[in-house]
XYZ file of C-alpha atoms in Angstrom:
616
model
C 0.000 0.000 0.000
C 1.663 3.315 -1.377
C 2.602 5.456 1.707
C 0.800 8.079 2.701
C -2.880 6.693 1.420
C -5.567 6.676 4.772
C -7.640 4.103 4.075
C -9.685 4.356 7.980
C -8.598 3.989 11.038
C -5.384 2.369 11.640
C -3.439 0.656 14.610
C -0.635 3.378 14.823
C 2.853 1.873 15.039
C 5.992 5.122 16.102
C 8.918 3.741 15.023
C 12.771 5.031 15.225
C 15.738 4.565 13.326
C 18.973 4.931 14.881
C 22.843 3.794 14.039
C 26.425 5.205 13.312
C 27.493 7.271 10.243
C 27.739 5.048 7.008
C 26.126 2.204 8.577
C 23.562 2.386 5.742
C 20.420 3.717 7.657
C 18.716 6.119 5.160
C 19.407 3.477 2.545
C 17.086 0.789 4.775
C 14.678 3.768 5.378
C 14.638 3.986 1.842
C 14.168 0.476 1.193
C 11.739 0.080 3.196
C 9.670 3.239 2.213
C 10.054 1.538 -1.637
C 8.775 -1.713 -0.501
C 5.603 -0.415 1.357
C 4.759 1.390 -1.567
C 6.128 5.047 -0.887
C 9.433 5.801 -2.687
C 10.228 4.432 -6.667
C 13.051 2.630 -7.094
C 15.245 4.742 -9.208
C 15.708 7.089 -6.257
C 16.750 4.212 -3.935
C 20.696 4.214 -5.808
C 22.954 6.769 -3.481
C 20.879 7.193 -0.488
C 22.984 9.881 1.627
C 23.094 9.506 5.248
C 20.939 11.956 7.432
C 24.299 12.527 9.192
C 26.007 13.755 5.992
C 23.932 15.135 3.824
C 20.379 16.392 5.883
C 18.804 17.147 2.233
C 16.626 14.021 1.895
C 12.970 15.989 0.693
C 12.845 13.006 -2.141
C 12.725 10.430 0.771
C 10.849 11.614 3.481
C 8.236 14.156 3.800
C 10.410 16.987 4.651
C 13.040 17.720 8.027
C 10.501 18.701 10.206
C 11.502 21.516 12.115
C 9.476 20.971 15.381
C 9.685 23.914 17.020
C 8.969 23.259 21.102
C 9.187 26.489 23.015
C 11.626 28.239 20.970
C 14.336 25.422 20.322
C 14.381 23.872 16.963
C 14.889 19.847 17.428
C 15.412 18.277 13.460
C 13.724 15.061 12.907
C 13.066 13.551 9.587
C 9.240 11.622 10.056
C 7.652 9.368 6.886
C 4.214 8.136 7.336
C 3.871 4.879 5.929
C 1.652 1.258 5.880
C 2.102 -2.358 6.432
C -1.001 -4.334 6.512
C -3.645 -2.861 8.809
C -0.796 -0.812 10.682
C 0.427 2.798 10.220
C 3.749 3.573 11.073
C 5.223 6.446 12.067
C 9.164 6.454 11.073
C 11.687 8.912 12.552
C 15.085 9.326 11.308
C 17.270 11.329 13.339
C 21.245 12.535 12.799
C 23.871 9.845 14.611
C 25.963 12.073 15.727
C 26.466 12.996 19.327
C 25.807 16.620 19.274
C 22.297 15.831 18.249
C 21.147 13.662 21.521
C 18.290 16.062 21.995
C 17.161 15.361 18.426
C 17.110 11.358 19.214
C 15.405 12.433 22.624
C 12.722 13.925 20.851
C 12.293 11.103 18.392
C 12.742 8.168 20.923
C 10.434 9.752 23.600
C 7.346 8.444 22.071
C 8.747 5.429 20.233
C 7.258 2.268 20.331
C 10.144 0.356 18.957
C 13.414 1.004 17.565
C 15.352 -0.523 14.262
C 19.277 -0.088 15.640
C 21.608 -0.484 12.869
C 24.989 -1.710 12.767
C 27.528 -2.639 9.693
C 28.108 -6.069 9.626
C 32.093 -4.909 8.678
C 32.360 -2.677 11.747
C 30.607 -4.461 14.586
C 29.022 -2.964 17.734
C 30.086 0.805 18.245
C 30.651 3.397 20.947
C 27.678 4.988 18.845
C 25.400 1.908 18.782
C 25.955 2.025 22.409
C 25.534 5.121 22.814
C 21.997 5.057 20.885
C 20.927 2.109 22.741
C 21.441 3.504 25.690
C 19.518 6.444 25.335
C 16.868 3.732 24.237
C 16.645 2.185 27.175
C 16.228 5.489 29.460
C 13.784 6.779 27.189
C 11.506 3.435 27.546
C 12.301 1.952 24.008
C 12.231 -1.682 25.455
C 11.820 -3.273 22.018
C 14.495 -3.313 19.320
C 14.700 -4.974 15.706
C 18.640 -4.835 15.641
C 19.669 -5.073 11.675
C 22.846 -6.290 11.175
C 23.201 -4.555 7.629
C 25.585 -4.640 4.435
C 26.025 -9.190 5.038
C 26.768 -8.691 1.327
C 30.104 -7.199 2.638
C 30.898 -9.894 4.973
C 29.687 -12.016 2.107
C 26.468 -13.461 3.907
C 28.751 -14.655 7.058
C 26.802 -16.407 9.343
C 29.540 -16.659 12.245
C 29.884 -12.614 11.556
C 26.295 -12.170 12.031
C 26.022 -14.233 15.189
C 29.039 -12.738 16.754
C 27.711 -9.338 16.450
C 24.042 -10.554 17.817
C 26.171 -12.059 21.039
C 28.132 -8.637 21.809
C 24.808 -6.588 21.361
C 23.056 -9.146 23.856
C 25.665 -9.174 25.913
C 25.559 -5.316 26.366
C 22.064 -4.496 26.022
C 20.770 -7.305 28.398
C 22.486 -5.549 31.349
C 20.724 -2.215 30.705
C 17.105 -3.429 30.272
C 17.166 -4.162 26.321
C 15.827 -7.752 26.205
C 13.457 -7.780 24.007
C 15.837 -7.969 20.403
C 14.791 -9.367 17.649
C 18.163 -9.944 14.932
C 17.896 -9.615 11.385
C 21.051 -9.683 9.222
C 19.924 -7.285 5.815
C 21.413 -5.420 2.957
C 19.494 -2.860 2.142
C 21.430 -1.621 -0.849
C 19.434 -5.196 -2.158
C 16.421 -5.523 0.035
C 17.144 -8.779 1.253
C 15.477 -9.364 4.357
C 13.298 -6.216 3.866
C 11.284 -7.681 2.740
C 12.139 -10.891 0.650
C 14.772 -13.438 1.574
C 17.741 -14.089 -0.786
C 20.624 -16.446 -1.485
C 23.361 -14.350 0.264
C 21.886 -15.506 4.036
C 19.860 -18.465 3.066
C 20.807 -19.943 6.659
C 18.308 -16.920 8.140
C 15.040 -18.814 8.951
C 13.555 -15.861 10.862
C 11.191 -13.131 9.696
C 12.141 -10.654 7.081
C 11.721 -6.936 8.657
C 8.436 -5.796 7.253
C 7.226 -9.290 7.699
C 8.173 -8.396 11.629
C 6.788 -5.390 12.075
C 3.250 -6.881 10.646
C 2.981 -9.005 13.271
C 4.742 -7.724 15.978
C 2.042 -7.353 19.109
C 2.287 -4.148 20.773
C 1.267 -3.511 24.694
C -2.698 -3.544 24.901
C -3.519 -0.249 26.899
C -7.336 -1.201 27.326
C -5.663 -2.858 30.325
C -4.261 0.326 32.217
C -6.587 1.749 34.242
C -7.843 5.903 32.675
C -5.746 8.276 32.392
C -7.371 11.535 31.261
C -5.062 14.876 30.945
C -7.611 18.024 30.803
C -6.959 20.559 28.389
C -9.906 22.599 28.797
C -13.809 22.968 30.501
C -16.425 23.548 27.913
C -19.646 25.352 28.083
C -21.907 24.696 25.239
C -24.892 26.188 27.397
C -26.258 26.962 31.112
C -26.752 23.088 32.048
C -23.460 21.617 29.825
C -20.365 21.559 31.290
C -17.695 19.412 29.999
C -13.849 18.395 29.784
C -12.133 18.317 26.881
C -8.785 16.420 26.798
C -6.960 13.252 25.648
C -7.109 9.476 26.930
C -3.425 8.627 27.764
C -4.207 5.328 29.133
C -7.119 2.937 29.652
C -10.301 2.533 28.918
C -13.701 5.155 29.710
C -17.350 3.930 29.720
C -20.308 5.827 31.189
C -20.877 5.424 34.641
C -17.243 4.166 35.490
C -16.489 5.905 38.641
C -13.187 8.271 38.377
C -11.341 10.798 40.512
C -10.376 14.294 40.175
C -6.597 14.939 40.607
C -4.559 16.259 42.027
C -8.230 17.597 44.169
C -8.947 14.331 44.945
C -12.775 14.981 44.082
C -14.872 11.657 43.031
C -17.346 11.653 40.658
C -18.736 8.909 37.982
C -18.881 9.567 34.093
C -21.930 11.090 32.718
C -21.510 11.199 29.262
C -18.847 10.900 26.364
C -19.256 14.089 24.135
C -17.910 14.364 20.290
C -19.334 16.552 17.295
C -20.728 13.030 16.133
C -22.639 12.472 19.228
C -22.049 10.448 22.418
C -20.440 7.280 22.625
C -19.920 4.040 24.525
C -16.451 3.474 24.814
C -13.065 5.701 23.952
C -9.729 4.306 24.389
C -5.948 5.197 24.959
C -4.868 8.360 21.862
C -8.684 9.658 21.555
C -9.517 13.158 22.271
C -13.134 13.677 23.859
C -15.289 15.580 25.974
C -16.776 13.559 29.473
C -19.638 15.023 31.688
C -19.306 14.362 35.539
C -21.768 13.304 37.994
C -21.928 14.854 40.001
C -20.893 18.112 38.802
C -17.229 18.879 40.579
C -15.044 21.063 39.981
C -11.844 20.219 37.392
C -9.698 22.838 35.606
C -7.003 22.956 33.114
C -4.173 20.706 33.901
C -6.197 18.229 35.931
C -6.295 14.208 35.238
C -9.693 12.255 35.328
C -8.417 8.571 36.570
C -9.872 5.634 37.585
C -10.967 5.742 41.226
C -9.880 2.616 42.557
C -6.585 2.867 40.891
C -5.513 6.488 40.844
C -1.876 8.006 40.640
C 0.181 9.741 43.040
C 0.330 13.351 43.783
C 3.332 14.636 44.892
C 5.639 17.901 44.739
C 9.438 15.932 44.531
C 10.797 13.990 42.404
C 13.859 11.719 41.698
C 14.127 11.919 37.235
C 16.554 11.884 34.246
C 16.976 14.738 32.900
C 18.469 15.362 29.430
C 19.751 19.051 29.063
C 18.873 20.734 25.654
C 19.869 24.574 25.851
C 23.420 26.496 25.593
C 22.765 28.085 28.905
C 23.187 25.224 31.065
C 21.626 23.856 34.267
C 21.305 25.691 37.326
C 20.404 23.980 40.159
C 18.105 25.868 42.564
C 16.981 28.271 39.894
C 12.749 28.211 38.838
C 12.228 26.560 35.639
C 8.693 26.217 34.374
C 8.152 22.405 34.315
C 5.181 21.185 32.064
C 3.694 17.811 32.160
C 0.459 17.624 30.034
C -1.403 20.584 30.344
C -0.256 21.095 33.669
C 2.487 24.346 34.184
C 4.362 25.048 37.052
C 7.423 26.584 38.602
C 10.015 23.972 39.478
C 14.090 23.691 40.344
C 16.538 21.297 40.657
C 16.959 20.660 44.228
C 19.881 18.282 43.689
C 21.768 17.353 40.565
C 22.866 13.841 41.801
C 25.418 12.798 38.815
C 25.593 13.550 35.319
C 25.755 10.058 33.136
C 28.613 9.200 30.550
C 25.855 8.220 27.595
C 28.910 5.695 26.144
C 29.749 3.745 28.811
C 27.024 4.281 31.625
C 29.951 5.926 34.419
C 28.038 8.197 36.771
C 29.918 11.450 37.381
C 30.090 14.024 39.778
C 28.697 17.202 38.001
C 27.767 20.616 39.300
C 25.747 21.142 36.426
C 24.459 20.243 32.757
C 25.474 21.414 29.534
C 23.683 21.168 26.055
C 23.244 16.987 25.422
C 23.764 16.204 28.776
C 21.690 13.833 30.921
C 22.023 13.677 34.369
C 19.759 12.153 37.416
C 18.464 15.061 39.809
C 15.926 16.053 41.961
C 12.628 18.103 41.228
C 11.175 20.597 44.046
C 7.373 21.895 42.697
C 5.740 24.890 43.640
C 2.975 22.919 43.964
C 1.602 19.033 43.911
C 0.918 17.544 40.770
C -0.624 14.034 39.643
C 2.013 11.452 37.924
C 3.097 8.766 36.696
C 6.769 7.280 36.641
C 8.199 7.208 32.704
C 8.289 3.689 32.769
C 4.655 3.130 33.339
C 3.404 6.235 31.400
C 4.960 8.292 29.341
C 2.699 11.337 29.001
C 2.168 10.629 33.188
C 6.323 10.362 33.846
C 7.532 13.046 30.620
C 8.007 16.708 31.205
C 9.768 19.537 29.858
C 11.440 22.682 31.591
C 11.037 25.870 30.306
C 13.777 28.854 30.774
C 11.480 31.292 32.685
C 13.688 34.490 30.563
C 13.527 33.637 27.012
C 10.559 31.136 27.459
C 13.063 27.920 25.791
C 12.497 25.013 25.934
C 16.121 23.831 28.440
C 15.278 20.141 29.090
C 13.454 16.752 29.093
C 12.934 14.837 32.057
C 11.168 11.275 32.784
C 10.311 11.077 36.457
C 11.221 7.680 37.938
C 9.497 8.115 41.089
C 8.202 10.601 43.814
C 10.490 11.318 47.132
C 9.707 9.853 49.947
C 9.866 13.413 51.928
C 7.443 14.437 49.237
C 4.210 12.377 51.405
C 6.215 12.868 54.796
C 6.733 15.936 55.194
C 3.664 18.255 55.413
C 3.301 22.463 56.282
C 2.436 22.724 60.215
C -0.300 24.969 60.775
C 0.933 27.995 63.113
C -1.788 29.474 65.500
C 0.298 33.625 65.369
C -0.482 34.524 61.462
C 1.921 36.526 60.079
C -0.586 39.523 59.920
C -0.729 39.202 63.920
C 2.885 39.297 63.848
C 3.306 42.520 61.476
C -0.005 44.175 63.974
C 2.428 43.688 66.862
C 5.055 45.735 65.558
C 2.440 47.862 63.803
C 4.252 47.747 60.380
C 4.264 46.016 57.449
C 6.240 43.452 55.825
C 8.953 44.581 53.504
C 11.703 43.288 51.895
C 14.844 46.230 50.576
C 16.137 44.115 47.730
C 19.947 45.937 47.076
C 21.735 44.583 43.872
C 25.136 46.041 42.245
C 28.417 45.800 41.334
C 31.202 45.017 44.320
C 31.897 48.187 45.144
C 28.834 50.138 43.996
C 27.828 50.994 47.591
C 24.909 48.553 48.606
C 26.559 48.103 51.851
C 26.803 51.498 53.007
C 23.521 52.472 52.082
C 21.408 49.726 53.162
C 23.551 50.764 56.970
C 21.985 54.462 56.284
C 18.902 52.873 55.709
C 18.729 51.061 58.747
C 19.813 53.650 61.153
C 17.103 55.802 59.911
C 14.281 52.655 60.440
C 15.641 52.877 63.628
C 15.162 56.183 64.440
C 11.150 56.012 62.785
C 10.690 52.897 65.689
C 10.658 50.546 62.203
C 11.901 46.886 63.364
C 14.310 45.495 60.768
C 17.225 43.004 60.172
C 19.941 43.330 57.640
C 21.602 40.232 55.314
C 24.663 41.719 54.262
C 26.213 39.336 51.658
C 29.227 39.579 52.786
C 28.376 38.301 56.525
C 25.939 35.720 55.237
C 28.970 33.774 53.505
C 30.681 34.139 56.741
C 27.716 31.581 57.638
C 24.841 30.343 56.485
C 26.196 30.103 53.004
C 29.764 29.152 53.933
C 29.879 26.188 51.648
C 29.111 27.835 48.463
C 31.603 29.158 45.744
C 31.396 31.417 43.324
C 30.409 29.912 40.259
C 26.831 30.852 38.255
C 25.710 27.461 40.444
C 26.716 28.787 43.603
C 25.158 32.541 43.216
C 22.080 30.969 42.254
C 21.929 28.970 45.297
C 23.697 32.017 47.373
C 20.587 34.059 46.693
C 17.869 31.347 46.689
C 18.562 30.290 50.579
C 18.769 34.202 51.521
C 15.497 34.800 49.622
C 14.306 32.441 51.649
C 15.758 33.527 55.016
C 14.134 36.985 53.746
C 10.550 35.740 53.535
C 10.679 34.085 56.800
C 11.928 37.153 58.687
C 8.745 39.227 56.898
C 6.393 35.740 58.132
C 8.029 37.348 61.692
C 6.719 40.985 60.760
C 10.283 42.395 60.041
C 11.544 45.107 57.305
C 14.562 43.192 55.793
C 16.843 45.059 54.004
C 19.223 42.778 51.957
C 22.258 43.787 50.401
C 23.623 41.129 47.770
C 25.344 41.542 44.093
C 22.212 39.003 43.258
C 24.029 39.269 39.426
C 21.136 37.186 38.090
C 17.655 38.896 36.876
C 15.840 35.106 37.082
C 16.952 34.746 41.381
C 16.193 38.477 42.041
C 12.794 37.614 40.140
C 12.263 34.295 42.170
C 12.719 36.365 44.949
C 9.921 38.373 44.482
C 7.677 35.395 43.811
C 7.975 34.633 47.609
C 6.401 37.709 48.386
C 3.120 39.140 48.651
C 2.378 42.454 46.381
C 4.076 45.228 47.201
C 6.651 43.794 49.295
C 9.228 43.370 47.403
C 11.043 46.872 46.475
C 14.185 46.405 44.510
C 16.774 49.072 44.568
C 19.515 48.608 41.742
C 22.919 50.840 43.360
C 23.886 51.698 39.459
C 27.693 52.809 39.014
C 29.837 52.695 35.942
C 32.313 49.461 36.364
C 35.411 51.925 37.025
C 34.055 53.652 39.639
C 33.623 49.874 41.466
C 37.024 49.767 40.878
C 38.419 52.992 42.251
C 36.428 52.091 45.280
C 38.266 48.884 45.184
C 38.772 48.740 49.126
C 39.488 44.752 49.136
C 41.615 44.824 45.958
C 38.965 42.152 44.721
C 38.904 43.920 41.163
C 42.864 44.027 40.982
C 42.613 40.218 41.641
C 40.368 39.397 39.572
C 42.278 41.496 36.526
C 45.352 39.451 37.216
C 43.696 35.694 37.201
C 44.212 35.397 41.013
C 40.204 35.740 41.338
C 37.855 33.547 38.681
C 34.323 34.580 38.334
C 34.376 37.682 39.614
C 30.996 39.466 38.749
C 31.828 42.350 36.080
C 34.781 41.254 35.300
C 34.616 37.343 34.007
C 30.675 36.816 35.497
C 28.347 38.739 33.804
C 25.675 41.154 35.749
C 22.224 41.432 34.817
C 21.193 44.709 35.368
C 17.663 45.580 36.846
C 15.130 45.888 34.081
C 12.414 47.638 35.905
C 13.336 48.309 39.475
C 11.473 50.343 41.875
C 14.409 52.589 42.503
C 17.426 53.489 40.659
C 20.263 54.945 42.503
C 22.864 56.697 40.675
C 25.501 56.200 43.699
C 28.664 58.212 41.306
C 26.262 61.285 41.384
C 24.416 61.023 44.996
C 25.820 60.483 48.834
C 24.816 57.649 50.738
C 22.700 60.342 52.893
C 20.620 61.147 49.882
C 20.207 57.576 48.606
C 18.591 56.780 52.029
C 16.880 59.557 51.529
C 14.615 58.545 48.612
C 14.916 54.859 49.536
C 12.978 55.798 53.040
C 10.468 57.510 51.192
C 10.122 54.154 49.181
C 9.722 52.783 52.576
C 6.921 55.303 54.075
C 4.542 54.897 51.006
C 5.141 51.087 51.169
C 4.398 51.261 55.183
C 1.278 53.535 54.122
C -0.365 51.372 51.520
C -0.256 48.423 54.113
C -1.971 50.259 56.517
C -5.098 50.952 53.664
C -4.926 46.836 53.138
């Protein structure tokens, strides 16, 4: 059947190619394209390699550009069909600098064809490939032992090649391999035996993936992701999403997450009217009875066999930006419909992809994947990866130029994640603030070294002092002398530098305090995360702007002179850059004003902040 043709509804089959460079994978694409009906054989001569030569519009549909949150991720797809089945095919590059273009691919695989020349053997590649296989789920794979007709047919080549795949995949969690020696430049065992392995008894590869028997999700229990509430009219109101595993009937009884609201089914909505049944890929609409309440983002599950909900998580992680990993900065992590602000709480190793070592690794660079934990804003429903994959896959998005930065499949939730819970405190903060009678506030300071944050956040102070205002200062400086001791200077350290003292910060305004802190903060995405923690209003940040050589003629420490002559590494302005403010409450030009007059416009900051509280 010519590729391409929709006949009806089809069993849908996504299928990935994967190999080294010159191990003859486009030409088996191509092959088997030709044999199913989809490419004529005078273009099957010459097939370049993805790797080498990415112009391949007479083979496939086109290089798809998906575009996922601003990164562009290259996969060639062909749609073709084999019997009742349609397969999806994706092709991606070999080479190692594209891992986040096999991630892609391999993410929603159902089975992979890994490709190895029967000249060359088994490959740092092929291992590489397989596996990212195996963390990505791919538990199946056809493994075509291609060009025989340069080994001349050798049996005792083929099987010695099967027995060093086995014995490396076996140990990873690749068990499931079916061996097929081929030459595709001929189509033998494509799709029609031949002379040149006449000792091959097994199937041919299209004959394989005819009959190969996939996973039967009707036995999952339902998995519904909600993508949106619909309201036709006054007495309709309905969710609209996709079935990502089991089965839903009218009148099963399900359970709202991560609410934990039960309900039954009502009714199963589409344009074409209701129906009886829908199953694992369908979009739909279900009524609830009773009506409860279910937004964007939710899951509709089975009630006696629902997921967890938790807000950590133990997951790979496989890095896919040029800025890399951060641990402890906010990320927006999205699972399904569901958005919401996450970091890395712990970046346990980073993985060598060719031989499996686990390293020690402060963070993760483009192509890396590394095991780490998750800390959510808030709970979420899940799944791990290996039981679901739209349940257990998530992306994270870089909160500044809204990028996608990474994939992640969550392996399972921590165990302080149902353990520990918040403790409900009988003083509310507002009681606390009442005492004092003032209002929270936190004095953000950010700078240059040298730009005068210091000094003027001790003005500051003295004159709070003076008004009866109750404060505390975090000098940066004095906070490294302690709490943050342990912690470098690196982009990784700063991050986490100003993430604890945010924190710190918001529990001091919980106590009712005005907390002035005074910290280069270089980074616009902690100084943001900052303000998250606090309420409206609360958060005043006052950027202490002075050209780079004035920080240095005020050089007291001789930090600057250091850093000029190599003796200090990532030293902010000089080799670690400093995002300035974008829109701060305050500006303070401290080369053309004293530290009296900076206080001087700060405290009236203060007094109108102090003001509007008392209105609230």
């Amino acid at each position: 059947m010519a590729a391409g043709h929709d006949t009806g509804p089809r069993e849908v089959v996504r299928l990935i190619t994967c190999g080294s460079v010159d191990d003859g994978k486009s030409t088996l694409i191509g092959r088997l394209l030709h044999d199913a009906g989809g490419v004529p054989s005078d273009q099957l001569a010459g097939l370049p390699d993805l790797d080498g030569a990415p112009d391949l519009a007479f083979l496939v549909d086109g290089l798809s550009a998906e575009r996922e949150q601003g990164i562009t991720i290259d996969v060639a797809y062909r749609f073709f069909d084999i019997g009742d089945r349609r397969f999806v095919l994706a092709d991606t590059p070999g080479h190692e600098q594209y891992t986040r273009n096999m991630v892609t691919a391999a993410s929603t695989a159902d089975l992979a064809i890994v490709l190895v020349d029967a000249r060359k053997g088994v490959l740092t590649q092929t291992r590489r490939h397989s596996r990212l296989l195996s963390l990505l789920g791919v538990r199946r794979v056809i493994l075509a032992v291609n060009k025989m007709d340069l080994v001349e047919g050798s049996r005792t080549r083929f099987d010695a090649i099967v027995e060093d795949y086995r014995a490396f995949a076996d140990p990873i969690g690749l068990t499931d391999i079916t061996a097929i020696p081929t030459c595709a430049r001929t189509g033998e065992n494509i799709s029609t035996t031949g002379a040149l392995t006449a000792w091959y008894a097994g199937p041919d590869l299209m004959a394989y993936l005819r009959t190969i028997r996939l996973a039967q999700a009707a036995s999952e229990p339902l998995r519904m992701t909600v993508q949106g509430v619909t309201r036709a009219h006054a007495d309709f109101r309905g969710f609209a999403g996709r079935i990502v595993g089991g089965v839903a009937r009218p009148g099963d009884a399900v359970r709202v997450l991560p609410s934990g609201v039960n309900a039954a089914i009502d009714r199963i909505v589409t344009m074409d009217g209701d129906l009886a049944e829908v199953r694992t890929g369908q979009s739909v609409t279900l009524t609830l009875t009773p009506e409860v309440d279910v937004s964007r983002g939710d899951l509709i599950v089975a009630a006696q066999d629902a997921p967890e909900v938790a807000d950590q998580f133990e997951a790979h992680l496989v890095w896919m930006s040029d800025r890399p990993l951060l641990p402890g900065r906010s990320y927006w992590l999205k699972l399904g419909a569901t958005t919401v602000p996450a970091r890395i709480s712990d970046l346990r190793h980073k993985v060598n992809v060719d031989t499996g070592e686990r390293l020690a690794a402060p963070t993760l660079a483009l192509n890396d994947i590394g095991l780490c934990t998750l800390a959510l804003d808030a709970p979420m429903a899940f799944e791990p990866y290996v039981h679901n994959r739209d349940l257990g896959g998530f992306i994270l998005i870089d909160r500044a130029n809204n990028e996608t930065a990474g994939a992640g499949m969550i392996r399972f939730a921590l165990r302080r994640a149902a353990n520990v819970r918040p403790q409900a405190l009988a003083v509310s903060r507002a009681e606390r603030a009442a005492l004092k009678r003032q209002s929270p506030l936190v004095l953000w300071f950010t700078g240059l070294s040298g730009a005068g944050k210091s000094t003027i956040a001790n003005r500051v102070e003295q004159r709070l002092l003076e008004d009866g205002l109750h404060s505390a200062l975090l000098d940066g400086d004095n906070v490294r002398h302690g709490l943050n001791r342990d912690l470098g200077f690196t982009d990784a350290d700063r991050v986490e530098n100003v993430r604890r003292v945010a924190e710190v910060a918001r529990l001091m305004t919980d106590a009712g305090l005005i907390v002035l802190v005074s910290f280069i903060s270089p980074f616009r995405e902690e100084r943001r995360m900052a303000r998250e923690l606090m309420g409206p209003g609360e958060f005043l940040e006052v950027f202490v702007d002075v050209p780079l050589a004035v920080a240095e003629a005020r050089d007291v420490k001789g930090l600057y002179a250091k850093a000029r002559s190599g003796q200090l590494s990532h030293f902010t302005g000089i080799d670690s850059p400093y995002e300035a403010p974008e829109a701060p409450e305050l500006r303070i030009d401290a080369a053309a004003c004293s530290p009296d007059e900076a206080a001087d416009r700060i405290m009236a900051l203060v007094h109108a902040a102090q003001a509007a509280g008392r209105r609230s």
